[in-house]
Amino acid sequence: MLQDIRANAQGTVAKVIIGLIVISFSIFGIESLLFSGGSNGVAEVNGEEISPFALQQELSVQQRQLLSMLGEDADPALLDQALLSQQALETLIQREIIKQAAGDMGLNTSDQALADIIGSMQQFQIDGQFSPDMFQSALASAGFTQALFRERLSEDIEIGQLRAGLAGSDFATDAELELASSIAMEGRDVRYITMPLIDFIASVDVSETDVQAFYDDNAERFQSEESLVLEYLELTLDRYRKDVDESRVREEFELVRDEFELATEARVSHILVEGDDDERAERIAAAQAALSGGMSFADAAAEFSDDIGSSQYEGDLGYTAGDTFPEPMEEAIAVLAVGEQSGPVETEAGTHLLLVTDRRDGSSVSFEEVAAELEDRIANRDASADLLSDVERLRDIAFNAADLSDPAEALELTVETSEGITRNQREGLFSRPALIQAAFSEDVLEAGHNSEVIELSPEQFVLLRVAERRPPAQMPLAEVSAEIEAQLRESRAKDAAAAQASELLAALEEGGSLEDAANAAGFQWQVELGAKRDSRTLPGVVRERVFAMAAPEQGSAEREIVSEDPDATYVVELARVSAGNPADLPLEELRGLRQRIAGETGGALQQQYESSLRERAEVVVY
């Protein structure tokens, strides 16, 4: 496809089309092609607009969540914005609906509560202490400003209050608790015979004729997957790494020496007062008077400081090497001794009182200590530049090339050939989702073009094309005969076990005992009296069936065959059901049961409430 576009991009028709586009840009502006309608939002909920920025941010959040769950090899198709956008928009709409409901109820969050929560969040802490630098860095990497983060956190808390209130508004009645606990404590007397499948497999005969017949009758089950043989070029960083002269390493050391030298740093706490000049002066004077009167700086920060991020942590701002804070602050810090407080310091943020709580001396390193690291850094930098240069050359050459021979020759590469790969490839280089997606794309598979140069990492790039397409084909009997034999043997063993179980069940129905029937057939039998729903001594499939069986009438028993276990078949006999006594349930389990009942009903109530909010909301999607 790309080659076709390139080939036709110079024609008269293409030039006319481009001209019309340019004219439309000049007359109407590019916005006429990108946007429509009178709103800049993507949706509206009860008159409140959802912005494109909010949608993009939610998309980014969902993409990061998927990457964290699926890892670096996640299928790119799962991260496609077109696929995620509808889900992200629905999330924002539902959030806005619930946020409005919380606002209507008067739910809110105080600045102090927000400060406490932010200060306690581990992702903003270093060594257990809130770090303003970490706070700023984390927000910046996530695309948040402080104001936007506080707004979003406040909304989360208010929505959480609403949901918690709904979930907590329901409770378990005594009747519900008694019924649930009687069921939880119910006991069942069970006997069962175990017939291991392996005992029957040994006695099953499967001939070559049987295998051939199954193969002929189920030919469609033994088709190989479509596979592709690929030709490819691979560029990796290692190919471009070269030895580095010591002179360059020494030059690098002189240039970056400061990176390895730790400057002298001061740890600073502050009290920040905001407001107009008169208000600041009055409050700063009050803070100074309190400090002169013996109040600790930590207590004064908690009482007087307007910096909610540090006021709850003794006003601590962390360390500075002289370039962290505004210049007036740094000038004041530079002349303060440890334990000494400053006078009022003015910055754009307000008026500060500063306290230096610690100083640590810097350190330096020798050339020999960092030479290996610097050499590796230079080699990687040079190799990366050469790699990216060749990647760009490869993109240009491959765009018009009929195959990979010309690109390989131009870059002095060897065209490699893969084994047959399938859409479900699980091993080797071509198990990477990006390569599978490219190989089976319409442009590469159907049109026969070279792929784009695919970046697997900043250090690895691949260009590929299809050399051979192998359609699904009948697999030779020799390749699948062992699989067929095992399948037939297992199937016939299950049939034999089922037949044996039916005979045992018939003997029990005629009045024989389970013990006698098991002994006569040579199988083990077990009994469990008063078995509970959480019993771990019963096989799982037996426990599930026993507690699904109807209670037997007095003097009789309920019997069934259980064959869901892949390794055994069971004949089960339920002799008696004893109702549970709630008084026998330990107090802690009783409390847990009450909470579970309330949680389940409260969760259902919350879901119904949010659904009703959505039904009544006026939602417009642009």
Coordinates of C-alpha atoms in Angstrom, one line a residue:
M1 CA 0.0 0.0 0.0
L2 CA 2.8 2.5 0.9
Q3 CA 4.6 1.7 -2.3
D4 CA 1.4 2.4 -4.3
I5 CA 0.9 5.7 -2.5
R6 CA 4.5 6.7 -3.2
A7 CA 4.2 5.7 -6.8
N8 CA 1.0 7.7 -7.5
A9 CA 1.8 10.7 -5.3
Q10 CA 3.4 12.7 -8.2
G11 CA 0.5 12.6 -10.6
T12 CA -1.8 15.5 -11.7
V13 CA -4.8 14.2 -9.8
A14 CA -2.8 14.1 -6.5
K15 CA -1.6 17.6 -7.0
V16 CA -5.2 18.9 -7.6
I17 CA -6.4 17.2 -4.5
I18 CA -3.6 18.7 -2.4
G19 CA -4.4 22.1 -3.9
L20 CA -8.0 21.8 -2.8
I21 CA -7.0 20.9 0.7
V22 CA -4.7 23.9 0.9
I23 CA -7.4 26.2 -0.3
S24 CA -9.9 24.8 2.3
F25 CA -7.3 25.3 5.0
S26 CA -6.8 29.0 4.0
I27 CA -10.5 29.8 3.8
F28 CA -12.0 27.9 6.7
G29 CA -9.0 27.0 8.9
I30 CA -7.8 23.6 9.8
E31 CA -10.4 23.5 12.6
S32 CA -13.1 23.0 10.0
L33 CA -11.7 19.7 9.1
L34 CA -10.9 18.6 12.6
F35 CA -13.9 19.7 14.7
S36 CA -17.6 19.9 14.2
G37 CA -20.5 21.2 16.3
G38 CA -20.6 24.2 18.6
S39 CA -19.0 22.5 21.6
N40 CA -15.4 21.9 22.4
G41 CA -16.3 19.0 24.7
V42 CA -16.6 15.3 23.8
A43 CA -19.8 14.9 25.9
E44 CA -22.2 16.7 28.2
V45 CA -23.7 15.3 31.4
N46 CA -26.7 17.3 32.8
G47 CA -25.1 20.4 31.3
E48 CA -21.6 19.7 32.5
E49 CA -19.0 19.4 29.8
I50 CA -16.4 16.6 29.5
S51 CA -13.3 18.0 27.8
P52 CA -11.1 16.4 25.2
F53 CA -8.2 16.8 27.7
A54 CA -10.1 14.8 30.3
L55 CA -10.8 12.0 27.8
Q56 CA -7.2 11.9 26.7
Q57 CA -6.0 11.7 30.3
E58 CA -8.4 8.8 31.0
L59 CA -7.2 7.0 27.9
S60 CA -3.6 7.4 29.1
V61 CA -4.6 6.0 32.5
Q62 CA -6.3 3.0 31.0
Q63 CA -3.4 2.4 28.6
R64 CA -0.9 2.5 31.6
Q65 CA -3.1 0.1 33.5
L66 CA -3.2 -2.4 30.6
L67 CA 0.6 -2.1 30.2
S68 CA 1.1 -2.8 33.9
M69 CA -1.1 -5.9 33.8
L70 CA 0.1 -7.3 30.4
G71 CA 3.7 -6.2 30.4
E72 CA 5.9 -4.8 27.6
D73 CA 4.8 -7.5 25.1
A74 CA 1.2 -6.4 25.3
D75 CA -0.6 -6.7 22.0
P76 CA -0.6 -3.2 20.5
A77 CA -4.2 -3.8 19.3
L78 CA -5.3 -3.8 22.9
L79 CA -3.8 -0.4 23.5
D80 CA -5.4 1.2 20.4
Q81 CA -7.1 4.5 21.3
A82 CA -10.0 3.8 19.0
L83 CA -10.8 0.7 20.9
L84 CA -10.3 2.2 24.4
S85 CA -11.9 5.6 23.7
Q86 CA -15.5 4.4 24.1
Q87 CA -14.7 2.7 27.4
A88 CA -12.8 5.7 28.7
L89 CA -15.7 8.1 27.7
E90 CA -18.2 5.8 29.5
T91 CA -16.0 5.8 32.6
L92 CA -15.9 9.7 32.5
I93 CA -19.7 9.9 32.0
Q94 CA -20.5 7.6 34.9
R95 CA -18.0 9.4 37.1
E96 CA -19.5 12.8 36.3
I97 CA -23.0 11.5 37.1
I98 CA -21.9 10.1 40.5
K99 CA -19.9 13.2 41.2
Q100 CA -22.9 15.4 40.6
A101 CA -25.0 13.2 42.9
A102 CA -22.4 13.5 45.6
G103 CA -22.4 17.3 45.2
D104 CA -26.2 17.3 45.5
M105 CA -25.9 15.5 48.8
G106 CA -23.4 18.2 50.0
L107 CA -20.5 15.8 50.3
N108 CA -17.1 17.5 50.3
T109 CA -13.5 17.2 51.4
S110 CA -11.6 19.7 53.4
D111 CA -8.2 21.0 52.5
Q112 CA -6.8 19.6 55.7
A113 CA -8.2 16.1 54.9
L114 CA -6.6 16.3 51.4
A115 CA -3.3 17.4 52.9
D116 CA -3.3 14.4 55.3
I117 CA -4.2 11.9 52.6
I118 CA -1.5 13.3 50.2
G119 CA 1.1 13.3 52.9
S120 CA 0.3 9.7 53.8
M121 CA 0.6 8.3 50.2
Q122 CA 3.6 6.1 49.9
Q123 CA 4.3 7.1 46.3
F124 CA 5.1 10.6 47.5
Q125 CA 7.4 9.5 50.3
I126 CA 11.1 8.9 50.7
D127 CA 12.2 6.9 53.7
G128 CA 8.7 7.2 55.1
Q129 CA 8.6 11.0 54.9
F130 CA 6.6 13.1 52.5
S131 CA 8.9 14.5 49.7
P132 CA 7.7 17.6 47.8
D133 CA 10.2 16.8 45.1
M134 CA 8.8 13.3 44.7
F135 CA 5.3 14.7 44.8
Q136 CA 6.1 17.1 41.9
S137 CA 7.9 14.5 39.9
A138 CA 5.2 11.9 40.2
L139 CA 2.5 14.3 39.2
A140 CA 4.5 15.6 36.2
S141 CA 5.2 12.1 34.9
A142 CA 1.4 11.3 35.2
G143 CA 0.5 14.5 33.4
F144 CA -1.1 16.2 36.5
T145 CA -0.7 19.7 37.9
Q146 CA -1.0 20.0 41.7
A147 CA -4.4 21.7 41.3
L148 CA -5.7 19.1 38.9
F149 CA -4.5 16.3 41.2
R150 CA -6.1 17.7 44.3
E151 CA -9.3 18.3 42.3
R152 CA -9.3 14.7 41.1
L153 CA -8.5 13.3 44.5
S154 CA -11.2 15.4 46.1
E155 CA -13.7 14.0 43.6
D156 CA -12.5 10.4 44.3
I157 CA -13.0 10.9 48.0
E158 CA -16.5 12.3 47.6
I159 CA -17.5 9.6 45.2
G160 CA -16.1 7.1 47.6
Q161 CA -18.1 8.6 50.5
L162 CA -21.3 8.2 48.4
R163 CA -20.6 4.6 47.5
A164 CA -19.5 3.7 51.0
G165 CA -22.6 5.3 52.4
L166 CA -24.8 3.3 50.0
A167 CA -22.9 0.0 50.7
G168 CA -23.0 0.6 54.4
S169 CA -26.7 1.6 54.5
D170 CA -27.8 -2.0 54.2
F171 CA -27.5 -4.6 57.0
A172 CA -28.2 -8.3 57.6
T173 CA -31.3 -8.9 59.6
D174 CA -31.4 -11.6 62.3
A175 CA -33.5 -13.8 60.1
E176 CA -31.1 -13.5 57.2
L177 CA -28.2 -14.2 59.5
E178 CA -29.9 -17.2 61.0
L179 CA -30.7 -18.6 57.6
A180 CA -27.3 -18.0 56.2
S181 CA -25.5 -19.4 59.2
S182 CA -27.7 -22.5 59.3
I183 CA -26.8 -23.2 55.7
A184 CA -23.1 -22.4 56.4
M185 CA -23.0 -24.8 59.3
E186 CA -25.1 -27.5 57.6
G187 CA -23.6 -31.0 57.9
R188 CA -24.0 -33.9 55.4
D189 CA -23.1 -37.6 56.0
V190 CA -21.5 -38.8 52.8
R191 CA -20.1 -42.1 51.6
Y192 CA -18.4 -42.4 48.2
I193 CA -16.5 -44.9 46.1
T194 CA -13.4 -43.7 44.1
M195 CA -12.7 -45.3 40.8
P196 CA -9.3 -43.9 39.4
L197 CA -9.3 -43.5 35.7
I198 CA -5.8 -45.0 35.5
D199 CA -7.2 -48.4 36.7
F200 CA -9.3 -48.5 33.5
I201 CA -6.7 -47.1 31.1
A202 CA -4.4 -50.1 31.6
S203 CA -7.2 -52.4 30.5
V204 CA -8.3 -50.5 27.4
D205 CA -7.1 -51.7 24.0
V206 CA -6.6 -49.3 21.1
S207 CA -5.5 -50.7 17.8
E208 CA -3.9 -49.1 14.8
T209 CA -7.2 -49.6 12.9
D210 CA -9.0 -47.7 15.6
V211 CA -6.5 -44.8 15.3
Q212 CA -6.8 -44.8 11.5
A213 CA -10.6 -44.8 11.7
F214 CA -10.7 -41.9 14.1
Y215 CA -8.3 -39.9 12.0
D216 CA -10.4 -40.5 8.8
D217 CA -13.7 -39.6 10.6
N218 CA -12.3 -36.4 12.2
A219 CA -10.0 -35.1 9.5
E220 CA -11.1 -31.5 10.2
R221 CA -9.6 -31.7 13.7
F222 CA -6.1 -32.4 12.4
Q223 CA -5.5 -29.4 10.2
S224 CA -2.3 -27.4 10.8
E225 CA -2.6 -23.7 11.3
E226 CA -1.8 -21.3 8.4
S227 CA 1.9 -20.4 8.7
L228 CA 4.2 -17.9 7.1
V229 CA 7.9 -18.2 6.3
L230 CA 9.3 -14.7 6.7
E231 CA 12.4 -12.9 5.4
Y232 CA 13.6 -10.2 7.8
L233 CA 16.4 -7.8 8.6
E234 CA 17.2 -7.1 12.3
L235 CA 19.1 -4.1 13.6
T236 CA 20.3 -4.2 17.2
L237 CA 22.4 -1.8 19.2
D238 CA 25.1 -4.4 19.8
R239 CA 25.9 -4.4 16.1
Y240 CA 27.1 -0.8 16.3
R241 CA 29.0 -0.8 19.6
K242 CA 32.7 0.0 19.2
D243 CA 35.7 0.4 21.5
V244 CA 36.2 4.0 22.8
D245 CA 39.5 5.8 23.0
E246 CA 40.6 6.7 26.5
S247 CA 41.0 10.3 25.5
R248 CA 37.3 10.5 24.7
V249 CA 36.5 9.0 28.1
R250 CA 38.7 11.6 29.8
E251 CA 37.0 14.4 27.9
E252 CA 33.6 13.0 28.9
F253 CA 34.8 12.9 32.5
E254 CA 35.7 16.6 32.5
L255 CA 32.3 17.4 30.9
V256 CA 30.2 15.5 33.3
R257 CA 32.4 15.5 36.5
D258 CA 29.6 17.4 38.3
E259 CA 27.2 14.5 37.8
F260 CA 29.4 12.3 40.0
E261 CA 30.2 14.9 42.6
L262 CA 27.7 15.4 45.3
A263 CA 27.3 19.1 46.2
T264 CA 26.9 20.2 49.8
E265 CA 23.2 20.1 50.6
A266 CA 21.0 21.7 53.2
R267 CA 17.8 20.2 54.5
V268 CA 15.2 22.9 55.0
S269 CA 11.8 23.4 56.7
H270 CA 9.6 26.4 56.2
I271 CA 6.5 28.2 57.3
L272 CA 4.7 29.7 54.3
V273 CA 2.1 32.5 54.8
E274 CA 0.0 33.6 51.8
G275 CA -2.5 36.5 51.4
D276 CA -2.2 40.2 51.0
D277 CA 0.7 42.2 52.4
D278 CA -1.0 43.3 55.6
E279 CA -2.4 39.8 56.4
R280 CA 1.0 38.2 55.7
A281 CA 2.9 40.6 57.9
E282 CA 0.4 40.1 60.8
R283 CA 0.5 36.3 60.5
I284 CA 4.3 36.1 60.1
A285 CA 4.7 38.3 63.2
A286 CA 2.4 35.9 65.1
A287 CA 4.4 32.9 64.0
Q288 CA 7.7 34.6 65.0
A289 CA 6.2 35.5 68.4
A290 CA 5.2 31.9 68.9
L291 CA 8.6 30.7 68.0
S292 CA 10.3 33.2 70.3
G293 CA 7.9 32.0 73.0
G294 CA 9.3 28.5 72.8
M295 CA 6.9 26.8 70.3
S296 CA 8.7 24.3 68.2
F297 CA 9.2 25.0 64.5
A298 CA 7.2 21.7 63.7
D299 CA 4.2 22.9 65.8
A300 CA 4.4 26.4 64.3
A301 CA 4.4 24.9 60.8
A302 CA 1.3 22.9 61.6
E303 CA -0.5 26.0 63.0
F304 CA 0.6 28.8 60.7
S305 CA 1.8 27.4 57.4
D306 CA -0.4 27.5 54.3
D307 CA 1.7 24.8 52.5
I308 CA -0.6 21.8 53.0
G309 CA 2.1 19.5 51.5
S310 CA 4.7 20.2 54.2
S311 CA 2.8 21.6 57.2
Q312 CA 1.9 18.2 58.6
Y313 CA 5.6 17.1 58.3
E314 CA 7.3 19.7 60.4
G315 CA 7.4 22.0 57.4
D316 CA 10.0 19.8 55.8
L317 CA 11.0 20.6 52.2
G318 CA 13.8 18.1 51.8
Y319 CA 17.4 18.8 50.7
T320 CA 18.6 21.5 48.3
A321 CA 22.0 22.0 46.7
G322 CA 21.3 25.6 46.1
D323 CA 19.2 25.3 43.0
T324 CA 15.9 23.8 44.2
F325 CA 14.0 26.8 45.6
P326 CA 13.5 30.4 44.4
E327 CA 16.7 32.6 44.6
P328 CA 15.7 34.6 47.7
M329 CA 15.1 31.4 49.6
E330 CA 18.4 29.9 48.4
E331 CA 20.3 33.1 49.4
A332 CA 18.8 32.9 52.9
I333 CA 19.5 29.2 53.3
A334 CA 23.2 29.6 52.3
V335 CA 24.0 31.8 55.3
L336 CA 22.0 29.9 57.9
A337 CA 23.7 27.5 60.3
V338 CA 22.1 24.2 61.2
G339 CA 19.3 24.9 63.7
E340 CA 19.2 28.6 62.8
Q341 CA 15.9 30.3 61.7
S342 CA 15.7 33.0 59.1
G343 CA 13.7 36.2 59.2
P344 CA 10.8 36.7 56.7
V345 CA 11.8 35.8 53.1
E346 CA 9.6 37.0 50.3
T347 CA 8.9 35.0 47.1
E348 CA 6.1 34.9 44.6
A349 CA 4.5 32.2 46.7
G350 CA 4.3 34.3 49.8
T351 CA 6.4 35.0 52.9
H352 CA 8.6 32.2 54.3
L353 CA 10.3 31.6 57.6
L354 CA 13.1 29.1 57.1
L355 CA 14.9 26.6 59.3
V356 CA 18.0 24.6 58.3
T357 CA 17.7 21.3 60.0
D358 CA 20.7 19.5 58.5
R359 CA 23.8 19.9 56.2
R360 CA 25.7 17.2 54.5
D361 CA 29.0 17.6 52.8
G362 CA 29.5 16.8 49.1
S363 CA 31.9 14.2 47.7
S364 CA 33.9 13.7 44.5
V365 CA 35.1 10.7 42.5
S366 CA 38.3 9.9 40.6
F367 CA 38.5 9.2 36.9
E368 CA 39.4 5.5 37.5
E369 CA 36.2 5.0 39.6
V370 CA 33.9 6.0 36.8
A371 CA 35.9 5.2 33.6
A372 CA 34.1 2.0 32.8
E373 CA 30.7 3.6 33.3
L374 CA 31.6 6.5 31.1
E375 CA 33.1 4.3 28.4
D376 CA 29.9 2.3 28.3
R377 CA 27.9 5.5 28.1
I378 CA 29.9 6.8 25.2
A379 CA 29.8 3.5 23.3
N380 CA 26.0 3.3 23.8
R381 CA 25.5 6.9 22.7
D382 CA 27.6 6.4 19.6
A383 CA 26.0 3.1 18.8
S384 CA 22.5 4.5 19.3
A385 CA 23.2 7.4 16.9
D386 CA 24.5 5.0 14.3
L387 CA 21.6 2.6 14.8
L388 CA 19.0 5.4 14.4
S389 CA 20.7 6.7 11.4
D390 CA 20.6 3.3 9.7
V391 CA 17.0 2.8 10.8
E392 CA 16.1 6.0 9.0
R393 CA 18.1 4.9 5.9
L394 CA 16.4 1.5 6.1
R395 CA 12.9 3.1 6.2
D396 CA 13.7 5.2 3.1
I397 CA 15.1 2.3 1.1
A398 CA 12.6 -0.3 2.2
F399 CA 9.7 2.0 1.3
N400 CA 10.2 1.5 -2.4
A401 CA 12.1 -1.8 -2.5
A402 CA 10.4 -4.9 -4.0
D403 CA 12.0 -7.2 -1.5
L404 CA 14.8 -7.1 1.2
S405 CA 17.8 -7.6 -1.0
D406 CA 18.4 -3.9 -1.8
P407 CA 18.0 -2.7 1.8
A408 CA 20.3 -5.6 3.0
E409 CA 23.0 -4.7 0.5
A410 CA 22.8 -0.9 1.3
L411 CA 23.2 -1.5 5.0
E412 CA 25.5 -4.5 4.7
L413 CA 23.0 -6.8 6.5
T414 CA 22.1 -10.4 5.9
V415 CA 18.6 -11.4 5.1
E416 CA 17.5 -13.9 7.6
T417 CA 14.7 -16.5 7.1
S418 CA 12.3 -17.7 9.8
E419 CA 10.8 -21.0 10.4
G420 CA 7.1 -21.2 9.8
I421 CA 5.2 -18.9 12.2
T422 CA 1.5 -18.9 13.1
R423 CA -0.9 -16.3 14.4
N424 CA -0.5 -18.0 17.8
Q425 CA 3.3 -18.1 17.8
R426 CA 4.6 -18.6 21.3
E427 CA 8.4 -18.9 20.9
G428 CA 11.2 -17.0 19.4
L429 CA 11.6 -13.6 17.9
F430 CA 8.3 -13.8 16.1
S431 CA 6.3 -14.4 19.2
R432 CA 6.3 -10.6 19.7
P433 CA 2.8 -9.3 19.1
A434 CA 4.0 -6.3 17.0
L435 CA 5.7 -8.6 14.5
I436 CA 2.8 -11.1 14.3
Q437 CA 0.4 -8.2 13.7
A438 CA 2.7 -6.8 10.9
A439 CA 3.3 -10.2 9.3
F440 CA -0.4 -11.0 9.1
S441 CA -1.5 -7.5 8.1
E442 CA -3.3 -7.0 4.8
D443 CA -0.5 -4.8 3.4
V444 CA 2.3 -7.4 4.1
L445 CA 0.4 -10.7 3.7
E446 CA -2.1 -9.9 1.0
A447 CA -0.3 -7.1 -1.0
G448 CA 3.2 -8.6 -0.6
H449 CA 4.8 -5.4 0.5
N450 CA 7.6 -5.0 3.0
S451 CA 6.5 -4.1 6.5
E452 CA 7.3 -0.8 8.1
V453 CA 10.5 -0.9 10.2
I454 CA 9.2 -2.1 13.5
E455 CA 10.6 -0.9 16.8
L456 CA 10.7 -3.6 19.4
S457 CA 12.7 -1.5 21.7
P458 CA 15.1 1.5 21.4
E459 CA 17.8 -1.1 20.8
Q460 CA 16.1 -3.5 18.4
F461 CA 14.3 -2.9 15.0
V462 CA 13.0 -5.4 12.5
L463 CA 11.9 -5.2 8.9
L464 CA 10.1 -8.2 7.4
R465 CA 8.2 -9.5 4.4
V466 CA 6.4 -12.8 3.6
A467 CA 8.6 -15.2 1.7
E468 CA 6.1 -18.1 1.7
R469 CA 2.5 -18.6 2.8
R470 CA 1.6 -22.1 3.9
P471 CA -2.1 -22.7 4.0
P472 CA -3.7 -25.0 6.6
A473 CA -3.1 -28.7 5.6
Q474 CA -4.0 -32.1 6.8
M475 CA -1.4 -33.2 9.4
P476 CA 0.2 -36.6 8.6
L477 CA -1.2 -39.5 10.7
A478 CA 2.3 -40.2 12.0
E479 CA 2.3 -36.7 13.7
V480 CA -1.0 -37.2 15.5
S481 CA -1.3 -40.9 16.1
A482 CA 0.0 -40.7 19.6
E483 CA -2.4 -37.9 20.5
I484 CA -5.3 -39.9 18.9
E485 CA -4.4 -43.1 20.8
A486 CA -4.2 -41.3 24.1
Q487 CA -7.5 -39.6 23.4
L488 CA -9.2 -42.9 22.5
R489 CA -7.7 -44.7 25.5
E490 CA -8.9 -42.0 27.9
S491 CA -12.4 -41.8 26.3
R492 CA -12.8 -45.6 26.4
A493 CA -11.5 -45.7 30.0
K494 CA -14.1 -43.1 31.0
D495 CA -16.8 -45.1 29.3
A496 CA -15.6 -48.2 31.2
A497 CA -15.6 -46.3 34.5
A498 CA -19.1 -45.0 33.8
A499 CA -20.3 -48.5 33.0
Q500 CA -18.8 -49.8 36.2
A501 CA -20.3 -46.9 38.2
S502 CA -23.7 -47.7 36.8
E503 CA -23.4 -51.3 37.9
L504 CA -22.4 -50.3 41.4
L505 CA -25.2 -47.8 41.5
A506 CA -27.7 -50.5 40.5
A507 CA -26.4 -52.8 43.2
L508 CA -26.9 -50.1 45.8
E509 CA -30.4 -49.4 44.6
E510 CA -31.2 -53.1 45.0
G511 CA -30.4 -52.8 48.7
G512 CA -26.7 -53.6 48.9
S513 CA -24.3 -51.5 51.0
L514 CA -21.8 -49.1 49.6
E515 CA -19.0 -50.9 51.5
D516 CA -19.9 -54.3 50.1
A517 CA -20.2 -53.0 46.5
A518 CA -16.8 -51.2 46.7
N519 CA -15.1 -54.3 48.2
A520 CA -16.6 -56.6 45.6
A521 CA -15.4 -54.4 42.8
G522 CA -12.0 -53.8 44.3
F523 CA -12.3 -50.1 44.9
Q524 CA -11.7 -47.9 47.9
W525 CA -14.5 -46.2 49.7
Q526 CA -14.6 -43.4 52.2
V527 CA -17.1 -41.9 54.6
E528 CA -17.3 -38.4 56.1
L529 CA -19.9 -37.6 58.7
G530 CA -21.1 -34.0 59.1
A531 CA -19.1 -32.8 56.1
K532 CA -19.3 -29.0 55.8
R533 CA -19.4 -26.8 52.7
D534 CA -15.7 -25.8 53.2
S535 CA -14.5 -29.3 53.8
R536 CA -11.1 -30.0 52.2
T537 CA -11.1 -33.8 52.8
L538 CA -13.8 -34.4 50.2
P539 CA -12.7 -34.2 46.5
G540 CA -13.9 -30.9 45.1
V541 CA -16.3 -32.4 42.5
V542 CA -17.8 -34.6 45.2
R543 CA -18.3 -31.8 47.6
E544 CA -20.0 -29.6 45.0
R545 CA -22.4 -32.4 44.0
V546 CA -23.2 -33.5 47.6
F547 CA -24.2 -30.0 48.6
A548 CA -26.4 -29.7 45.4
M549 CA -28.3 -33.0 46.1
A550 CA -31.7 -32.9 47.7
A551 CA -31.9 -34.1 51.3
P552 CA -32.9 -37.8 51.5
E553 CA -36.1 -38.9 53.2
Q554 CA -35.8 -40.5 56.6
G555 CA -34.4 -44.0 56.3
S556 CA -33.3 -43.7 52.7
A557 CA -30.3 -42.3 50.8
E558 CA -29.7 -40.2 47.6
R559 CA -27.1 -41.6 45.2
E560 CA -25.4 -40.2 42.1
I561 CA -22.5 -40.8 39.8
V562 CA -19.9 -37.9 39.6
S563 CA -17.7 -38.0 36.5
E564 CA -16.5 -34.3 36.2
D565 CA -13.1 -35.1 37.7
P566 CA -10.7 -35.8 34.8
D567 CA -8.8 -38.4 37.0
A568 CA -11.5 -40.4 38.6
T569 CA -15.2 -41.3 38.7
Y570 CA -17.2 -41.4 41.9
V571 CA -20.3 -43.1 43.2
V572 CA -21.7 -40.9 45.9
E573 CA -24.2 -41.7 48.6
L574 CA -25.8 -38.9 50.7
A575 CA -27.3 -40.5 53.8
R576 CA -28.4 -37.6 56.0
V577 CA -28.5 -33.8 56.1
S578 CA -28.2 -32.0 59.5
A579 CA -29.3 -28.4 59.7
G580 CA -26.7 -26.1 61.0
N581 CA -26.9 -24.4 64.4
P582 CA -26.0 -20.7 64.2
A583 CA -24.9 -20.9 67.9
D584 CA -22.0 -23.2 66.7
L585 CA -20.6 -20.6 64.4
P586 CA -17.6 -18.8 66.0
L587 CA -18.2 -15.2 66.8
E588 CA -15.6 -13.9 64.4
E589 CA -17.1 -16.0 61.5
L590 CA -20.5 -14.8 62.5
R591 CA -19.4 -11.2 62.2
G592 CA -17.7 -11.9 58.8
L593 CA -20.9 -13.6 57.6
R594 CA -23.0 -10.6 58.7
Q595 CA -20.6 -8.2 56.8
R596 CA -20.6 -10.4 53.7
I597 CA -24.4 -10.4 53.6
A598 CA -24.6 -6.7 54.1
G599 CA -21.8 -6.1 51.6
E600 CA -23.5 -8.2 48.9
T601 CA -26.9 -6.5 49.4
G602 CA -25.2 -3.1 49.7
G603 CA -23.2 -3.6 46.5
A604 CA -26.4 -4.5 44.7
L605 CA -28.1 -1.4 46.1
Q606 CA -25.2 0.7 45.0
Q607 CA -25.3 -0.8 41.4
Q608 CA -29.1 -0.2 41.2
Y609 CA -28.7 3.4 42.5
E610 CA -26.0 4.2 39.9
S611 CA -28.0 2.6 37.1
S612 CA -31.0 4.8 38.1
L613 CA -28.8 7.9 38.1
R614 CA -27.7 7.0 34.6
E615 CA -31.2 6.5 33.3
R616 CA -32.3 9.9 34.6
A617 CA -29.2 11.8 33.5
E618 CA -29.2 13.9 30.3
V619 CA -26.2 12.7 28.4
V620 CA -25.1 14.1 25.1
V621 CA -22.1 12.6 23.3
Y622 CA -20.6 14.7 20.5

